[in-house]
PDB file of C-alpha atoms in Angstrom:
ATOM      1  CA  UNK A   1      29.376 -55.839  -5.068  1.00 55.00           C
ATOM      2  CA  UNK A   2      31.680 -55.990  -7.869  1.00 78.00           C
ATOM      3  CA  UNK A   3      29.915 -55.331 -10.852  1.00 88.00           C
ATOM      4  CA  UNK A   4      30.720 -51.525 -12.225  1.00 94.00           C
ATOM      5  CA  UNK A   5      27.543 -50.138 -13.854  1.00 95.00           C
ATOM      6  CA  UNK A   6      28.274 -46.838 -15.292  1.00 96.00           C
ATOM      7  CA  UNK A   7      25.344 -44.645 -15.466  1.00 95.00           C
ATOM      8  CA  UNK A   8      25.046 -41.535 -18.371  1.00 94.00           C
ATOM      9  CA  UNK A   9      22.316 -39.501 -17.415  1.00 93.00           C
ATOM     10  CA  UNK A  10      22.130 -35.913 -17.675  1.00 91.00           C
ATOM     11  CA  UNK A  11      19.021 -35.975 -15.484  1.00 90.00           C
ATOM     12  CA  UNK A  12      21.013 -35.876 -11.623  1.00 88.00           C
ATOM     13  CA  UNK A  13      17.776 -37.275  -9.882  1.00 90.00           C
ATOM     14  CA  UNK A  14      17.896 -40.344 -11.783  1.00 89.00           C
ATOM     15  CA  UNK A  15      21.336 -41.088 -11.382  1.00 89.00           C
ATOM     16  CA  UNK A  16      21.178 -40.325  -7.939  1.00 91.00           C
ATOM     17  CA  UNK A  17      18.202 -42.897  -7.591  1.00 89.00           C
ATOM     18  CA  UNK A  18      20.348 -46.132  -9.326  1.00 89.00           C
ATOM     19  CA  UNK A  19      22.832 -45.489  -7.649  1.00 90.00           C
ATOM     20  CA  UNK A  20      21.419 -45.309  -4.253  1.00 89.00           C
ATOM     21  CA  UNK A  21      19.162 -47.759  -4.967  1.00 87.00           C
ATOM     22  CA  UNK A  22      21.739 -50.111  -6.640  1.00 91.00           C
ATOM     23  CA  UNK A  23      24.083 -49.595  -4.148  1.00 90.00           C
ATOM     24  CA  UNK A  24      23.585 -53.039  -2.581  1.00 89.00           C
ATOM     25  CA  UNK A  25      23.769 -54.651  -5.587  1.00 90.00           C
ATOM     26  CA  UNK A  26      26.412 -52.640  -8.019  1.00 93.00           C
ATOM     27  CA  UNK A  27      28.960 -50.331  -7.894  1.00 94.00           C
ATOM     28  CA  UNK A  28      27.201 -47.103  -9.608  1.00 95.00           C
ATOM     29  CA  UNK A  29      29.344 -44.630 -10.874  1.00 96.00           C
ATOM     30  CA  UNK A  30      26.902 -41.564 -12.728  1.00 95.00           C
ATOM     31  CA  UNK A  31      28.107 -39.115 -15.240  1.00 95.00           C
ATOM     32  CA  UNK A  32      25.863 -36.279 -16.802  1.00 93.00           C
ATOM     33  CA  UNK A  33      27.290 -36.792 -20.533  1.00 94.00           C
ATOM     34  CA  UNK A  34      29.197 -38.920 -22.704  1.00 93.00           C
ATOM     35  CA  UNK A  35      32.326 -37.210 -22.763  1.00 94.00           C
ATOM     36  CA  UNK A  36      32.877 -37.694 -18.960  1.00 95.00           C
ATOM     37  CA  UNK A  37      31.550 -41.122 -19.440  1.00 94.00           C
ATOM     38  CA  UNK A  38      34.748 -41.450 -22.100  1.00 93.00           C
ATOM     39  CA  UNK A  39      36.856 -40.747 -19.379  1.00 95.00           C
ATOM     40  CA  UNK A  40      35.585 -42.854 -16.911  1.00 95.00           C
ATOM     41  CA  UNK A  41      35.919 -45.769 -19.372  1.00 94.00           C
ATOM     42  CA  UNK A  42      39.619 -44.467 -20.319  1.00 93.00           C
ATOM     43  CA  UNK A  43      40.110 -45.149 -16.135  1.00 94.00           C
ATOM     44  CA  UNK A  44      38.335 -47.596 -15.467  1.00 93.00           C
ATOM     45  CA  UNK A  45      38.504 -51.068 -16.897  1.00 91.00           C
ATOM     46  CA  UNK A  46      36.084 -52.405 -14.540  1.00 93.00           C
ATOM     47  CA  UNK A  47      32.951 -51.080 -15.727  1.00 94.00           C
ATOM     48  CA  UNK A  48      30.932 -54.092 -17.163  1.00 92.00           C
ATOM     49  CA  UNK A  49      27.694 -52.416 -18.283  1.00 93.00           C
ATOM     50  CA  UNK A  50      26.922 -48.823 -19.374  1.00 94.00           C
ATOM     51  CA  UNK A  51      23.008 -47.617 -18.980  1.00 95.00           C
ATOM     52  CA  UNK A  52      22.003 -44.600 -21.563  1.00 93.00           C
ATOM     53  CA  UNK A  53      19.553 -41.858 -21.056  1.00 92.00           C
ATOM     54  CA  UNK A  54      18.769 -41.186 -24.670  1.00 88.00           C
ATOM     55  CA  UNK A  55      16.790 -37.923 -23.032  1.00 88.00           C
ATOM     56  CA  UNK A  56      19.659 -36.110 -22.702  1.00 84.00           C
ATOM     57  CA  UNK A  57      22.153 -35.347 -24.912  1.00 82.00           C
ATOM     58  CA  UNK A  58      20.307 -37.589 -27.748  1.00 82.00           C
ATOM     59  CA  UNK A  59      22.483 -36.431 -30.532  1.00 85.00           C
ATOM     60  CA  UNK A  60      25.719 -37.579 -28.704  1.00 89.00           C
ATOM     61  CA  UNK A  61      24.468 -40.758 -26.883  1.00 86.00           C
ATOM     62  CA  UNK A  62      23.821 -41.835 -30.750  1.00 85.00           C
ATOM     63  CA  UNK A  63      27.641 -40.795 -31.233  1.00 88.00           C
ATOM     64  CA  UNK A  64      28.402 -42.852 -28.342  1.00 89.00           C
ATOM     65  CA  UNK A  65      26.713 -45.689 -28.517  1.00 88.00           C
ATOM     66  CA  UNK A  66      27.627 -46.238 -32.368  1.00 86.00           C
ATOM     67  CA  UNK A  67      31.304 -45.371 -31.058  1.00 85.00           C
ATOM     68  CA  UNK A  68      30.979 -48.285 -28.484  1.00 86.00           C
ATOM     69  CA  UNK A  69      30.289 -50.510 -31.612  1.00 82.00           C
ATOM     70  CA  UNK A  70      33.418 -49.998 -32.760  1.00 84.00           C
ATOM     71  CA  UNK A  71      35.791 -49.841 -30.474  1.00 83.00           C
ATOM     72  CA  UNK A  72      37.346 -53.456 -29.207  1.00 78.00           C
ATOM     73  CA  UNK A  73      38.823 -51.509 -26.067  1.00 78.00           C
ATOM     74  CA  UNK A  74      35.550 -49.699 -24.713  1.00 79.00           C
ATOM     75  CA  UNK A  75      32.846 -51.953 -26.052  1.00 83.00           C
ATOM     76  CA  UNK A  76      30.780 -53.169 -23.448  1.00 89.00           C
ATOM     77  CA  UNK A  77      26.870 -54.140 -23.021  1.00 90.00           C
ATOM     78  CA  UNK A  78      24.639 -51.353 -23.311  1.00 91.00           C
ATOM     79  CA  UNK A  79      20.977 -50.409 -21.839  1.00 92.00           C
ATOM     80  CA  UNK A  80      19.567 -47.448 -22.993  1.00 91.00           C
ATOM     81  CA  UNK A  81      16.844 -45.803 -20.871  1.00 91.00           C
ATOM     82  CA  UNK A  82      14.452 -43.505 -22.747  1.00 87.00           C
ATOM     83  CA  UNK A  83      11.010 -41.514 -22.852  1.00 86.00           C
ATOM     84  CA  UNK A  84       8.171 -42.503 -24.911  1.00 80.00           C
ATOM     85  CA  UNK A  85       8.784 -39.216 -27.136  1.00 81.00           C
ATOM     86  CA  UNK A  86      12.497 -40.832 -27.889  1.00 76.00           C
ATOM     87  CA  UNK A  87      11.751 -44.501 -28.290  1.00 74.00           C
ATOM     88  CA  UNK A  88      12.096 -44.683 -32.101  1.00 78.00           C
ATOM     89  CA  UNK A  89      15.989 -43.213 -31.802  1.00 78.00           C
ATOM     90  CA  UNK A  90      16.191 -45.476 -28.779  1.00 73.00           C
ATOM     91  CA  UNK A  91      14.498 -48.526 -30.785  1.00 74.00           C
ATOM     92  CA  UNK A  92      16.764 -47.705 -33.942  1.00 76.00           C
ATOM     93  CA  UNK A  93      20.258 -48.001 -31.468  1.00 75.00           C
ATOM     94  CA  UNK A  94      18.955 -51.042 -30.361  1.00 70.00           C
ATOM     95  CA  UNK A  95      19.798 -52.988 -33.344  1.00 71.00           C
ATOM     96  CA  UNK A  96      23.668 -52.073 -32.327  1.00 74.00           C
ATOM     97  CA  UNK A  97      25.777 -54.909 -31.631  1.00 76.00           C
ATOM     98  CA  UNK A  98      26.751 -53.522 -27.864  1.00 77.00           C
ATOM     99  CA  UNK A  99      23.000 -52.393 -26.997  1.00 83.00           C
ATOM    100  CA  UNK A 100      21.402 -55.379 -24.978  1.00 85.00           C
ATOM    101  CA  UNK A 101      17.590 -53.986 -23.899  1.00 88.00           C
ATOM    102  CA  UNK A 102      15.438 -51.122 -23.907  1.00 88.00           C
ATOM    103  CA  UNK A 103      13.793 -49.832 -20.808  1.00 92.00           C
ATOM    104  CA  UNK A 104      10.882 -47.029 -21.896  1.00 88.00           C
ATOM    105  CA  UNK A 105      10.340 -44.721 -18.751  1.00 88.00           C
ATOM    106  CA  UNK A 106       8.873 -45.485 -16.435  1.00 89.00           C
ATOM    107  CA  UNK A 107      10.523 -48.741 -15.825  1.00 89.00           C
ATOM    108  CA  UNK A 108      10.440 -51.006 -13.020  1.00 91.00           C
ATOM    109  CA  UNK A 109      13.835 -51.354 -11.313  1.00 89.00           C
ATOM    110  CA  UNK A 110      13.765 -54.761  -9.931  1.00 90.00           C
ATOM    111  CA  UNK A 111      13.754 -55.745 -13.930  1.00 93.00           C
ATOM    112  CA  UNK A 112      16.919 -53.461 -14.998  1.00 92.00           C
ATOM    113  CA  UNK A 113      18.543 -55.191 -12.461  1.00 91.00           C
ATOM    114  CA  UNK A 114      17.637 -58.514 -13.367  1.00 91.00           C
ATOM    115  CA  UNK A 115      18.605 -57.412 -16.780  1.00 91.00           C
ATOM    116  CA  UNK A 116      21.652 -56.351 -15.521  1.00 91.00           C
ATOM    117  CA  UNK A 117      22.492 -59.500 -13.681  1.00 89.00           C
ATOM    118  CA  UNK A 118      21.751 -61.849 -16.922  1.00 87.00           C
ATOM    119  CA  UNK A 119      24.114 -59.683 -19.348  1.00 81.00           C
ATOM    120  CA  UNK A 120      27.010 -59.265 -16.343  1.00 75.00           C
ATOM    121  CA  UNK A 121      26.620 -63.032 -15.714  1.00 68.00           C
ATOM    122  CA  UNK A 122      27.143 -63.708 -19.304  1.00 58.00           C
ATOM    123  CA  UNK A 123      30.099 -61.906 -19.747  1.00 54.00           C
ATOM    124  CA  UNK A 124      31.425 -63.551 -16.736  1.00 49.00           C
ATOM    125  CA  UNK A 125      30.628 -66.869 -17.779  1.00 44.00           C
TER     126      UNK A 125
END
């Protein structure tokens, strides 16, 4: 259980579900917005992957993810999570050099973490 996933959702629920039910598999840690999320990548070096809610905050996930881009310190792999009402902004990050994958709610867990899995293992490898 070494692989830091941090989660930005402003929806609590959600976060609360990947991280409970990632907990075997991932270290979780959830934040409601991107500026808390800025912090938690200023302290913590360990994060590997970064899941988006495009939902929330849609204006300054954009801002973030596009940030991510281009930034050599924080730039990590990115899934966005997103309603069917926000797939074209999602669909128009994910031609961003950090965003990996897409996952239109609702999505099936078992393949976000096998998404997961493939991008972590590849920046391990």
């Amino acid at each position: 259980m070494n692989t830091y996933v941090l989660s930005i959702n402003g929806n609590r629920a959600m976060n609360y579900l990947l991280k409970t039910g990632f907990a075997d598999k991932y270290r979780v840690i959830t934040v409601s917005n991107v500026y808390e999320a800025s912090q938690e990548l200023k302290r913590n070096d360990k994060i590997e992957m970064i899941l988006v809610d495009v939902d929330y905050q849609t204006e300054e996930c954009v801002d973030f993810v596009q940030h991510l881009n281009s930034s050599l310190m924080y730039s990590r792999p990115v899934i966005l999570l997103g309603s069917s009402q926000n797939k074209e902004i999602a669909e128009q990050l994910e031609g961003s050099k950090d965003v990996r994958e897409l996952f239109i709610k609702p999505f099936d867990p078992i393949n976000l973490s096998k998404s997961i899995d493939g991008f972590v293992s590849l920046h391990v490898a």
